[in-house]
Amino acid sequence: MNINPIPSAASFACILALASFAEAQTYPRSSRLPRDEVKVNESFVNNSVQGYGGWRIAAPSERVPAGPAGTVPSANVCYMAYLDRDAASVESLRFRRSTDGGYTWAAPQILMTLQAGEVWSTGDMRILASEHDVFVVWSSNAHTLAAGQQAVFAMGSDDQGQNWTAATLLTPEFLTNLRDADEVNAAISRNGAAASLNVVFEADTFTAGNEDIYFVQAEIQGGALAVTVPTQRLNTAWTSQQFDVDFTSIDADGPVIHVAWCDDRLGVTNDYFSMTSRVNGADWATVVEYQHTTLPSSSWASPRSRRR
């Protein structure tokens, strides 16, 4: 009769290691980071009111050393901004920061609390990061609390989200002649050391139904977010609201800002257009058309009987 020998301590350790490995393979983590998942929000916002997409993440692409007090090298930071709701059903904009590449996250900061009756278009919410600057942009009806009257708001921080400006209405024109901002997109440019927040969006007027494309710029000055380029319509080759604009986009590199969009100036389809500013939004070049759609004329073949 063969009797299996008692395994040595080294063999027993190897068996345990293999068992642990097998268990790890059976129940894999959803992240390669050496920590468990982090629950971000306290509760769910009312998506039937605020819409979907009320959370965003960002990290600076530049690699700069630590700057203002409390900051770390920009390669180490990442941010998240999101709408949340507390136990009393009060909704707020919250922000969290990681200074170790996402391994751990600081406790959430409440940046602002929504008013009763305030409605966001959460799909238009954006968070942007550059060097030590962070901006959050959104569209809301906070200026009037009227249905369908979203305007563009923003907050900014120049110390990696430790201190913030007040929530600022970037587009006071929505108190008079513009309404219903959507397709809100943003990019950070730099003309020297200052970070400029550039926002492009489409909006209606109270007298015309077609949406046109607009641009506004702001910078952090003296602890406040100040508008440096007031709201301006970009598609000036045509009468305001003459054609319907869709799908705005924006990007920036240094002082160069590039904006693209679609409009239906050909009548039946959207074509693609863009404009570029090389002086940080102070002036714009003429529109470039990227696609010119020519629809084929409709014609029918002569009738004929089916061949049997």
PDB file of C-alpha atoms in Angstrom:
ATOM      1  CA  MET A   1       0.000   0.000   0.000  1.00  0.00           C
ATOM      2  CA  ASN A   2       1.352   3.398  -1.006  1.00  0.00           C
ATOM      3  CA  ILE A   3       1.125   6.091   1.622  1.00  0.00           C
ATOM      4  CA  ASN A   4       1.398   9.712   0.437  1.00  0.00           C
ATOM      5  CA  PRO A   5       4.093  11.536   2.400  1.00  0.00           C
ATOM      6  CA  ILE A   6       3.181  14.521   4.538  1.00  0.00           C
ATOM      7  CA  PRO A   7       3.951  17.644   2.465  1.00  0.00           C
ATOM      8  CA  SER A   8       6.812  19.807   3.592  1.00  0.00           C
ATOM      9  CA  ALA A   9       6.300  23.362   4.825  1.00  0.00           C
ATOM     10  CA  ALA A  10       7.537  24.702   1.483  1.00  0.00           C
ATOM     11  CA  SER A  11       5.126  22.451  -0.440  1.00  0.00           C
ATOM     12  CA  PHE A  12       2.253  23.476   1.822  1.00  0.00           C
ATOM     13  CA  ALA A  13       3.033  27.176   1.224  1.00  0.00           C
ATOM     14  CA  CYS A  14       3.088  26.516  -2.509  1.00  0.00           C
ATOM     15  CA  ILE A  15      -0.330  24.822  -2.304  1.00  0.00           C
ATOM     16  CA  LEU A  16      -1.746  27.816  -0.427  1.00  0.00           C
ATOM     17  CA  ALA A  17      -0.297  30.207  -2.984  1.00  0.00           C
ATOM     18  CA  LEU A  18      -1.821  28.236  -5.845  1.00  0.00           C
ATOM     19  CA  ALA A  19      -5.192  28.138  -4.061  1.00  0.00           C
ATOM     20  CA  SER A  20      -5.070  31.895  -3.503  1.00  0.00           C
ATOM     21  CA  PHE A  21      -4.156  32.423  -7.152  1.00  0.00           C
ATOM     22  CA  ALA A  22      -7.032  30.195  -8.280  1.00  0.00           C
ATOM     23  CA  GLU A  23      -9.457  32.124  -6.073  1.00  0.00           C
ATOM     24  CA  ALA A  24      -8.157  35.421  -7.465  1.00  0.00           C
ATOM     25  CA  GLN A  25      -8.706  34.094 -10.971  1.00  0.00           C
ATOM     26  CA  THR A  26     -12.220  32.993 -10.066  1.00  0.00           C
ATOM     27  CA  TYR A  27     -13.154  36.342  -8.519  1.00  0.00           C
ATOM     28  CA  PRO A  28     -11.160  39.004 -10.400  1.00  0.00           C
ATOM     29  CA  ARG A  29     -11.141  42.603  -9.298  1.00  0.00           C
ATOM     30  CA  SER A  30     -12.772  45.062 -11.656  1.00  0.00           C
ATOM     31  CA  SER A  31      -9.676  47.286 -11.452  1.00  0.00           C
ATOM     32  CA  ARG A  32      -5.956  46.650 -11.505  1.00  0.00           C
ATOM     33  CA  LEU A  33      -5.437  49.273  -8.817  1.00  0.00           C
ATOM     34  CA  PRO A  34      -4.501  47.747  -5.439  1.00  0.00           C
ATOM     35  CA  ARG A  35      -7.643  48.874  -3.659  1.00  0.00           C
ATOM     36  CA  ASP A  36     -11.360  48.120  -3.665  1.00  0.00           C
ATOM     37  CA  GLU A  37     -13.923  50.038  -5.668  1.00  0.00           C
ATOM     38  CA  VAL A  38     -14.965  53.434  -4.302  1.00  0.00           C
ATOM     39  CA  LYS A  39     -18.620  54.413  -4.049  1.00  0.00           C
ATOM     40  CA  VAL A  40     -18.718  58.008  -5.188  1.00  0.00           C
ATOM     41  CA  ASN A  41     -22.237  59.335  -4.779  1.00  0.00           C
ATOM     42  CA  GLU A  42     -24.413  59.436  -1.675  1.00  0.00           C
ATOM     43  CA  SER A  43     -27.669  58.799  -3.525  1.00  0.00           C
ATOM     44  CA  PHE A  44     -29.249  59.096  -6.969  1.00  0.00           C
ATOM     45  CA  VAL A  45     -30.470  62.345  -8.493  1.00  0.00           C
ATOM     46  CA  ASN A  46     -33.842  62.491 -10.214  1.00  0.00           C
ATOM     47  CA  ASN A  47     -32.913  61.649 -13.805  1.00  0.00           C
ATOM     48  CA  SER A  48     -36.437  62.344 -15.005  1.00  0.00           C
ATOM     49  CA  VAL A  49     -35.846  65.992 -14.042  1.00  0.00           C
ATOM     50  CA  GLN A  50     -32.093  66.563 -14.347  1.00  0.00           C
ATOM     51  CA  GLY A  51     -31.439  64.133 -17.189  1.00  0.00           C
ATOM     52  CA  TYR A  52     -28.595  61.669 -17.524  1.00  0.00           C
ATOM     53  CA  GLY A  53     -24.841  62.201 -17.578  1.00  0.00           C
ATOM     54  CA  GLY A  54     -24.500  64.288 -14.393  1.00  0.00           C
ATOM     55  CA  TRP A  55     -20.949  63.160 -13.672  1.00  0.00           C
ATOM     56  CA  ARG A  56     -17.604  63.835 -15.334  1.00  0.00           C
ATOM     57  CA  ILE A  57     -13.898  63.114 -14.764  1.00  0.00           C
ATOM     58  CA  ALA A  58     -10.753  64.985 -15.818  1.00  0.00           C
ATOM     59  CA  ALA A  59      -6.979  65.067 -15.376  1.00  0.00           C
ATOM     60  CA  PRO A  60      -4.467  67.621 -16.668  1.00  0.00           C
ATOM     61  CA  SER A  61      -2.448  66.592 -19.703  1.00  0.00           C
ATOM     62  CA  GLU A  62       0.445  68.896 -18.778  1.00  0.00           C
ATOM     63  CA  ARG A  63       3.196  67.749 -16.419  1.00  0.00           C
ATOM     64  CA  VAL A  64       4.169  70.587 -14.078  1.00  0.00           C
ATOM     65  CA  PRO A  65       5.588  70.550 -10.530  1.00  0.00           C
ATOM     66  CA  ALA A  66       3.572  71.463  -7.460  1.00  0.00           C
ATOM     67  CA  GLY A  67       2.538  75.114  -7.431  1.00  0.00           C
ATOM     68  CA  PRO A  68       0.175  76.896  -5.005  1.00  0.00           C
ATOM     69  CA  ALA A  69       0.058  75.718  -1.390  1.00  0.00           C
ATOM     70  CA  GLY A  70      -1.478  72.279  -1.015  1.00  0.00           C
ATOM     71  CA  THR A  71      -0.994  71.275  -4.639  1.00  0.00           C
ATOM     72  CA  VAL A  72       1.010  68.302  -5.886  1.00  0.00           C
ATOM     73  CA  PRO A  73       2.712  67.613  -9.230  1.00  0.00           C
ATOM     74  CA  SER A  74       0.014  67.660 -11.905  1.00  0.00           C
ATOM     75  CA  ALA A  75       0.876  64.107 -13.003  1.00  0.00           C
ATOM     76  CA  ASN A  76      -0.586  62.871  -9.691  1.00  0.00           C
ATOM     77  CA  VAL A  77      -4.009  64.524  -9.758  1.00  0.00           C
ATOM     78  CA  CYS A  78      -7.370  63.601 -11.197  1.00  0.00           C
ATOM     79  CA  TYR A  79     -10.821  64.979 -10.492  1.00  0.00           C
ATOM     80  CA  MET A  80     -14.485  64.112 -10.607  1.00  0.00           C
ATOM     81  CA  ALA A  81     -17.586  66.308 -10.502  1.00  0.00           C
ATOM     82  CA  TYR A  82     -21.127  65.011 -10.199  1.00  0.00           C
ATOM     83  CA  LEU A  83     -24.651  65.790  -9.058  1.00  0.00           C
ATOM     84  CA  ASP A  84     -25.652  64.094  -5.814  1.00  0.00           C
ATOM     85  CA  ARG A  85     -28.587  64.013  -3.415  1.00  0.00           C
ATOM     86  CA  ASP A  86     -28.481  63.790   0.380  1.00  0.00           C
ATOM     87  CA  ALA A  87     -30.861  62.058   2.808  1.00  0.00           C
ATOM     88  CA  ALA A  88     -33.155  65.098   2.751  1.00  0.00           C
ATOM     89  CA  SER A  89     -33.359  64.889  -1.090  1.00  0.00           C
ATOM     90  CA  VAL A  90     -31.354  68.119  -1.492  1.00  0.00           C
ATOM     91  CA  GLU A  91     -29.390  68.008  -4.745  1.00  0.00           C
ATOM     92  CA  SER A  92     -25.914  69.499  -5.021  1.00  0.00           C
ATOM     93  CA  LEU A  93     -22.871  69.700  -7.274  1.00  0.00           C
ATOM     94  CA  ARG A  94     -20.011  67.795  -5.647  1.00  0.00           C
ATOM     95  CA  PHE A  95     -16.300  67.510  -6.393  1.00  0.00           C
ATOM     96  CA  ARG A  96     -13.655  64.979  -5.388  1.00  0.00           C
ATOM     97  CA  ARG A  97      -9.904  65.035  -5.922  1.00  0.00           C
ATOM     98  CA  SER A  98      -7.211  62.388  -5.947  1.00  0.00           C
ATOM     99  CA  THR A  99      -3.582  63.385  -5.435  1.00  0.00           C
ATOM    100  CA  ASP A 100      -2.132  59.909  -5.905  1.00  0.00           C
ATOM    101  CA  GLY A 101      -3.293  59.000  -9.376  1.00  0.00           C
ATOM    102  CA  GLY A 102      -6.698  57.651  -8.337  1.00  0.00           C
ATOM    103  CA  TYR A 103      -5.559  55.228  -5.634  1.00  0.00           C
ATOM    104  CA  THR A 104      -7.417  57.226  -2.982  1.00  0.00           C
ATOM    105  CA  TRP A 105      -9.972  60.030  -3.141  1.00  0.00           C
ATOM    106  CA  ALA A 106     -10.549  62.963  -0.805  1.00  0.00           C
ATOM    107  CA  ALA A 107     -13.945  63.436   0.789  1.00  0.00           C
ATOM    108  CA  PRO A 108     -16.477  65.164  -1.461  1.00  0.00           C
ATOM    109  CA  GLN A 109     -16.774  68.945  -1.487  1.00  0.00           C
ATOM    110  CA  ILE A 110     -20.207  70.495  -2.038  1.00  0.00           C
ATOM    111  CA  LEU A 111     -19.527  73.211  -4.600  1.00  0.00           C
ATOM    112  CA  MET A 112     -23.108  74.486  -4.758  1.00  0.00           C
ATOM    113  CA  THR A 113     -26.630  73.475  -3.785  1.00  0.00           C
ATOM    114  CA  LEU A 114     -29.403  73.516  -6.359  1.00  0.00           C
ATOM    115  CA  GLN A 115     -32.370  75.802  -5.778  1.00  0.00           C
ATOM    116  CA  ALA A 116     -35.904  74.479  -5.550  1.00  0.00           C
ATOM    117  CA  GLY A 117     -37.135  74.299  -9.123  1.00  0.00           C
ATOM    118  CA  GLU A 118     -33.646  74.436 -10.639  1.00  0.00           C
ATOM    119  CA  VAL A 119     -33.205  72.115 -13.613  1.00  0.00           C
ATOM    120  CA  TRP A 120     -29.928  71.165 -15.269  1.00  0.00           C
ATOM    121  CA  SER A 121     -29.262  69.685 -18.675  1.00  0.00           C
ATOM    122  CA  THR A 122     -26.797  67.256 -17.144  1.00  0.00           C
ATOM    123  CA  GLY A 123     -25.613  65.958 -20.506  1.00  0.00           C
ATOM    124  CA  ASP A 124     -24.020  69.402 -20.975  1.00  0.00           C
ATOM    125  CA  MET A 125     -21.991  69.212 -17.752  1.00  0.00           C
ATOM    126  CA  ARG A 126     -18.193  69.407 -18.245  1.00  0.00           C
ATOM    127  CA  ILE A 127     -15.087  69.340 -16.023  1.00  0.00           C
ATOM    128  CA  LEU A 128     -11.749  70.503 -17.426  1.00  0.00           C
ATOM    129  CA  ALA A 129      -8.223  70.473 -16.034  1.00  0.00           C
ATOM    130  CA  SER A 130      -4.997  72.170 -17.122  1.00  0.00           C
ATOM    131  CA  GLU A 131      -1.855  72.405 -14.983  1.00  0.00           C
ATOM    132  CA  HIS A 132      -3.275  73.404 -11.553  1.00  0.00           C
ATOM    133  CA  ASP A 133      -6.519  74.905 -12.916  1.00  0.00           C
ATOM    134  CA  VAL A 134      -9.895  73.145 -12.810  1.00  0.00           C
ATOM    135  CA  PHE A 135     -13.216  74.350 -14.234  1.00  0.00           C
ATOM    136  CA  VAL A 136     -16.730  72.916 -14.039  1.00  0.00           C
ATOM    137  CA  VAL A 137     -19.282  74.052 -16.660  1.00  0.00           C
ATOM    138  CA  TRP A 138     -23.004  73.293 -16.862  1.00  0.00           C
ATOM    139  CA  SER A 139     -26.327  74.565 -18.192  1.00  0.00           C
ATOM    140  CA  SER A 140     -29.115  75.423 -15.773  1.00  0.00           C
ATOM    141  CA  ASN A 141     -32.234  77.560 -15.438  1.00  0.00           C
ATOM    142  CA  ALA A 142     -31.001  78.979 -12.100  1.00  0.00           C
ATOM    143  CA  HIS A 143     -31.160  82.555 -13.432  1.00  0.00           C
ATOM    144  CA  THR A 144     -34.932  82.441 -14.033  1.00  0.00           C
ATOM    145  CA  LEU A 145     -36.157  79.007 -12.811  1.00  0.00           C
ATOM    146  CA  ALA A 146     -38.336  78.960 -15.938  1.00  0.00           C
ATOM    147  CA  ALA A 147     -38.785  75.739 -17.884  1.00  0.00           C
ATOM    148  CA  GLY A 148     -36.566  75.372 -20.954  1.00  0.00           C
ATOM    149  CA  GLN A 149     -34.464  78.441 -20.075  1.00  0.00           C
ATOM    150  CA  GLN A 150     -31.050  76.873 -19.446  1.00  0.00           C
ATOM    151  CA  ALA A 151     -28.080  79.276 -19.539  1.00  0.00           C
ATOM    152  CA  VAL A 152     -24.344  78.614 -19.146  1.00  0.00           C
ATOM    153  CA  PHE A 153     -22.768  78.605 -15.665  1.00  0.00           C
ATOM    154  CA  ALA A 154     -19.260  77.772 -14.433  1.00  0.00           C
ATOM    155  CA  MET A 155     -16.965  77.615 -11.406  1.00  0.00           C
ATOM    156  CA  GLY A 156     -13.174  77.622 -11.328  1.00  0.00           C
ATOM    157  CA  SER A 157     -10.228  76.749  -9.101  1.00  0.00           C
ATOM    158  CA  ASP A 158      -6.561  77.620  -9.621  1.00  0.00           C
ATOM    159  CA  ASP A 159      -5.220  75.378  -6.831  1.00  0.00           C
ATOM    160  CA  GLN A 160      -6.334  71.895  -7.906  1.00  0.00           C
ATOM    161  CA  GLY A 161      -9.830  72.224  -6.491  1.00  0.00           C
ATOM    162  CA  GLN A 162      -8.988  73.281  -2.949  1.00  0.00           C
ATOM    163  CA  ASN A 163     -10.684  76.684  -3.298  1.00  0.00           C
ATOM    164  CA  TRP A 164     -13.384  77.642  -5.786  1.00  0.00           C
ATOM    165  CA  THR A 165     -14.969  80.730  -7.256  1.00  0.00           C
ATOM    166  CA  ALA A 166     -18.687  81.206  -6.830  1.00  0.00           C
ATOM    167  CA  ALA A 167     -21.017  79.705  -9.402  1.00  0.00           C
ATOM    168  CA  THR A 168     -21.089  82.324 -12.164  1.00  0.00           C
ATOM    169  CA  LEU A 169     -23.580  83.026 -14.937  1.00  0.00           C
ATOM    170  CA  LEU A 170     -21.300  83.351 -17.977  1.00  0.00           C
ATOM    171  CA  THR A 171     -24.129  84.345 -20.299  1.00  0.00           C
ATOM    172  CA  PRO A 172     -26.209  87.260 -18.914  1.00  0.00           C
ATOM    173  CA  GLU A 173     -27.675  87.568 -22.428  1.00  0.00           C
ATOM    174  CA  PHE A 174     -30.016  84.777 -21.337  1.00  0.00           C
ATOM    175  CA  LEU A 175     -31.740  87.306 -19.103  1.00  0.00           C
ATOM    176  CA  THR A 176     -32.794  89.262 -22.193  1.00  0.00           C
ATOM    177  CA  ASN A 177     -32.709  87.770 -25.696  1.00  0.00           C
ATOM    178  CA  LEU A 178     -31.225  84.253 -25.630  1.00  0.00           C
ATOM    179  CA  ARG A 179     -32.773  81.030 -24.328  1.00  0.00           C
ATOM    180  CA  ASP A 180     -32.273  77.262 -24.068  1.00  0.00           C
ATOM    181  CA  ALA A 181     -28.503  76.679 -24.149  1.00  0.00           C
ATOM    182  CA  ASP A 182     -27.470  73.169 -25.081  1.00  0.00           C
ATOM    183  CA  GLU A 183     -24.646  71.329 -26.855  1.00  0.00           C
ATOM    184  CA  VAL A 184     -22.366  73.005 -24.286  1.00  0.00           C
ATOM    185  CA  ASN A 185     -18.685  72.147 -24.758  1.00  0.00           C
ATOM    186  CA  ALA A 186     -15.535  73.724 -23.343  1.00  0.00           C
ATOM    187  CA  ALA A 187     -11.743  73.837 -23.582  1.00  0.00           C
ATOM    188  CA  ILE A 188      -8.927  75.575 -21.703  1.00  0.00           C
ATOM    189  CA  SER A 189      -6.535  77.841 -23.625  1.00  0.00           C
ATOM    190  CA  ARG A 190      -3.503  79.770 -22.384  1.00  0.00           C
ATOM    191  CA  ASN A 191      -2.255  83.141 -23.552  1.00  0.00           C
ATOM    192  CA  GLY A 192       0.706  83.342 -21.216  1.00  0.00           C
ATOM    193  CA  ALA A 193       0.316  82.020 -17.671  1.00  0.00           C
ATOM    194  CA  ALA A 194      -3.436  82.587 -17.267  1.00  0.00           C
ATOM    195  CA  ALA A 195      -5.874  79.767 -18.009  1.00  0.00           C
ATOM    196  CA  SER A 196      -8.854  80.827 -20.132  1.00  0.00           C
ATOM    197  CA  LEU A 197     -12.089  78.848 -19.997  1.00  0.00           C
ATOM    198  CA  ASN A 198     -13.628  78.805 -23.494  1.00  0.00           C
ATOM    199  CA  VAL A 199     -17.222  77.670 -23.878  1.00  0.00           C
ATOM    200  CA  VAL A 200     -19.150  77.074 -27.086  1.00  0.00           C
ATOM    201  CA  PHE A 201     -22.866  76.322 -27.164  1.00  0.00           C
ATOM    202  CA  GLU A 202     -25.996  76.599 -29.263  1.00  0.00           C
ATOM    203  CA  ALA A 203     -29.034  78.639 -28.263  1.00  0.00           C
ATOM    204  CA  ASP A 204     -32.346  80.039 -29.486  1.00  0.00           C
ATOM    205  CA  THR A 205     -33.719  83.550 -29.264  1.00  0.00           C
ATOM    206  CA  PHE A 206     -37.198  84.371 -28.042  1.00  0.00           C
ATOM    207  CA  THR A 207     -38.234  85.356 -31.576  1.00  0.00           C
ATOM    208  CA  ALA A 208     -36.642  82.636 -33.748  1.00  0.00           C
ATOM    209  CA  GLY A 209     -36.672  78.873 -33.482  1.00  0.00           C
ATOM    210  CA  ASN A 210     -33.383  77.941 -35.122  1.00  0.00           C
ATOM    211  CA  GLU A 211     -30.413  77.393 -32.825  1.00  0.00           C
ATOM    212  CA  ASP A 212     -27.249  79.356 -33.571  1.00  0.00           C
ATOM    213  CA  ILE A 213     -23.683  78.912 -32.274  1.00  0.00           C
ATOM    214  CA  TYR A 214     -22.165  81.159 -29.587  1.00  0.00           C
ATOM    215  CA  PHE A 215     -18.846  81.513 -27.746  1.00  0.00           C
ATOM    216  CA  VAL A 216     -17.916  82.971 -24.339  1.00  0.00           C
ATOM    217  CA  GLN A 217     -14.635  83.081 -22.405  1.00  0.00           C
ATOM    218  CA  ALA A 218     -13.803  83.571 -18.703  1.00  0.00           C
ATOM    219  CA  GLU A 219     -10.732  83.607 -16.438  1.00  0.00           C
ATOM    220  CA  ILE A 220     -10.124  83.451 -12.694  1.00  0.00           C
ATOM    221  CA  GLN A 221      -9.246  86.970 -11.550  1.00  0.00           C
ATOM    222  CA  GLY A 222      -8.898  87.932  -7.904  1.00  0.00           C
ATOM    223  CA  GLY A 223     -10.663  84.801  -6.704  1.00  0.00           C
ATOM    224  CA  ALA A 224     -13.676  85.333  -8.992  1.00  0.00           C
ATOM    225  CA  LEU A 225     -14.591  83.980 -12.407  1.00  0.00           C
ATOM    226  CA  ALA A 226     -14.669  86.996 -14.743  1.00  0.00           C
ATOM    227  CA  VAL A 227     -15.957  87.038 -18.328  1.00  0.00           C
ATOM    228  CA  THR A 228     -13.072  88.115 -20.582  1.00  0.00           C
ATOM    229  CA  VAL A 229     -14.801  87.664 -23.963  1.00  0.00           C
ATOM    230  CA  PRO A 230     -18.563  88.320 -23.725  1.00  0.00           C
ATOM    231  CA  THR A 231     -21.004  86.030 -25.506  1.00  0.00           C
ATOM    232  CA  GLN A 232     -20.620  86.374 -29.273  1.00  0.00           C
ATOM    233  CA  ARG A 233     -22.292  84.642 -32.198  1.00  0.00           C
ATOM    234  CA  LEU A 234     -19.718  82.887 -34.383  1.00  0.00           C
ATOM    235  CA  ASN A 235     -21.692  82.111 -37.521  1.00  0.00           C
ATOM    236  CA  THR A 236     -21.750  85.772 -38.604  1.00  0.00           C
ATOM    237  CA  ALA A 237     -21.620  85.119 -42.362  1.00  0.00           C
ATOM    238  CA  TRP A 238     -25.373  84.527 -42.147  1.00  0.00           C
ATOM    239  CA  THR A 239     -28.318  86.243 -40.519  1.00  0.00           C
ATOM    240  CA  SER A 240     -28.832  85.218 -36.910  1.00  0.00           C
ATOM    241  CA  GLN A 241     -30.897  82.020 -36.563  1.00  0.00           C
ATOM    242  CA  GLN A 242     -31.115  81.687 -40.346  1.00  0.00           C
ATOM    243  CA  PHE A 243     -29.927  78.079 -40.172  1.00  0.00           C
ATOM    244  CA  ASP A 244     -30.111  75.437 -37.465  1.00  0.00           C
ATOM    245  CA  VAL A 245     -26.810  74.568 -35.743  1.00  0.00           C
ATOM    246  CA  ASP A 246     -26.100  71.163 -34.199  1.00  0.00           C
ATOM    247  CA  PHE A 247     -23.235  69.249 -32.562  1.00  0.00           C
ATOM    248  CA  THR A 248     -20.791  71.883 -31.348  1.00  0.00           C
ATOM    249  CA  SER A 249     -17.178  70.993 -30.564  1.00  0.00           C
ATOM    250  CA  ILE A 250     -14.151  72.933 -29.279  1.00  0.00           C
ATOM    251  CA  ASP A 251     -10.477  72.349 -28.589  1.00  0.00           C
ATOM    252  CA  ALA A 252      -7.533  74.579 -27.684  1.00  0.00           C
ATOM    253  CA  ASP A 253      -3.749  74.539 -27.688  1.00  0.00           C
ATOM    254  CA  GLY A 254      -1.975  77.528 -26.171  1.00  0.00           C
ATOM    255  CA  PRO A 255      -3.780  80.645 -27.500  1.00  0.00           C
ATOM    256  CA  VAL A 256      -5.226  78.772 -30.512  1.00  0.00           C
ATOM    257  CA  ILE A 257      -8.922  77.872 -30.199  1.00  0.00           C
ATOM    258  CA  HIS A 258     -10.687  75.723 -32.753  1.00  0.00           C
ATOM    259  CA  VAL A 259     -14.504  75.426 -32.950  1.00  0.00           C
ATOM    260  CA  ALA A 260     -16.495  73.080 -35.180  1.00  0.00           C
ATOM    261  CA  TRP A 261     -20.205  72.471 -35.734  1.00  0.00           C
ATOM    262  CA  CYS A 262     -22.869  71.328 -38.186  1.00  0.00           C
ATOM    263  CA  ASP A 263     -25.591  73.458 -39.734  1.00  0.00           C
ATOM    264  CA  ASP A 264     -28.231  72.973 -42.402  1.00  0.00           C
ATOM    265  CA  ARG A 265     -27.478  75.945 -44.666  1.00  0.00           C
ATOM    266  CA  LEU A 266     -27.947  73.639 -47.661  1.00  0.00           C
ATOM    267  CA  GLY A 267     -31.520  73.129 -46.569  1.00  0.00           C
ATOM    268  CA  VAL A 268     -31.947  69.398 -46.182  1.00  0.00           C
ATOM    269  CA  THR A 269     -28.817  68.061 -44.471  1.00  0.00           C
ATOM    270  CA  ASN A 270     -26.078  69.033 -42.026  1.00  0.00           C
ATOM    271  CA  ASP A 271     -22.611  69.859 -43.334  1.00  0.00           C
ATOM    272  CA  TYR A 272     -19.468  70.455 -41.269  1.00  0.00           C
ATOM    273  CA  PHE A 273     -17.864  73.844 -40.593  1.00  0.00           C
ATOM    274  CA  SER A 274     -15.204  75.323 -38.331  1.00  0.00           C
ATOM    275  CA  MET A 275     -13.566  78.561 -37.229  1.00  0.00           C
ATOM    276  CA  THR A 276     -10.191  79.201 -35.601  1.00  0.00           C
ATOM    277  CA  SER A 277      -8.901  81.952 -33.335  1.00  0.00           C
ATOM    278  CA  ARG A 278      -5.128  82.283 -32.998  1.00  0.00           C
ATOM    279  CA  VAL A 279      -5.363  85.156 -30.512  1.00  0.00           C
ATOM    280  CA  ASN A 280      -7.190  83.468 -27.618  1.00  0.00           C
ATOM    281  CA  GLY A 281     -10.698  84.249 -28.789  1.00  0.00           C
ATOM    282  CA  ALA A 282     -10.121  87.960 -29.473  1.00  0.00           C
ATOM    283  CA  ASP A 283     -10.647  87.471 -33.214  1.00  0.00           C
ATOM    284  CA  TRP A 284     -11.796  84.661 -35.507  1.00  0.00           C
ATOM    285  CA  ALA A 285     -10.873  83.557 -39.008  1.00  0.00           C
ATOM    286  CA  THR A 286     -13.485  82.943 -41.674  1.00  0.00           C
ATOM    287  CA  VAL A 287     -15.537  79.758 -41.699  1.00  0.00           C
ATOM    288  CA  VAL A 288     -14.040  76.651 -43.283  1.00  0.00           C
ATOM    289  CA  GLU A 289     -16.440  74.153 -44.846  1.00  0.00           C
ATOM    290  CA  TYR A 290     -15.326  70.539 -44.568  1.00  0.00           C
ATOM    291  CA  GLN A 291     -18.148  68.764 -46.343  1.00  0.00           C
ATOM    292  CA  HIS A 292     -20.412  70.057 -49.058  1.00  0.00           C
ATOM    293  CA  THR A 293     -23.247  67.640 -49.665  1.00  0.00           C
ATOM    294  CA  THR A 294     -24.798  67.618 -53.121  1.00  0.00           C
ATOM    295  CA  LEU A 295     -27.903  65.507 -53.134  1.00  0.00           C
ATOM    296  CA  PRO A 296     -28.585  63.477 -56.306  1.00  0.00           C
ATOM    297  CA  SER A 297     -31.584  64.471 -58.351  1.00  0.00           C
ATOM    298  CA  SER A 298     -34.498  62.098 -58.064  1.00  0.00           C
ATOM    299  CA  SER A 299     -35.353  60.043 -61.133  1.00  0.00           C
ATOM    300  CA  TRP A 300     -37.281  56.874 -61.808  1.00  0.00           C
ATOM    301  CA  ALA A 301     -36.751  54.122 -64.354  1.00  0.00           C
ATOM    302  CA  SER A 302     -39.408  53.568 -66.984  1.00  0.00           C
ATOM    303  CA  PRO A 303     -42.100  51.109 -65.874  1.00  0.00           C
ATOM    304  CA  ARG A 304     -41.884  47.581 -67.162  1.00  0.00           C
ATOM    305  CA  SER A 305     -43.677  44.330 -66.523  1.00  0.00           C
ATOM    306  CA  ARG A 306     -42.111  41.604 -64.487  1.00  0.00           C
ATOM    307  CA  ARG A 307     -40.394  38.938 -66.563  1.00  0.00           C
ATOM    308  CA  ARG A 308     -42.016  35.511 -66.119  1.00  0.00           C
TER     309      ARG A 308
END
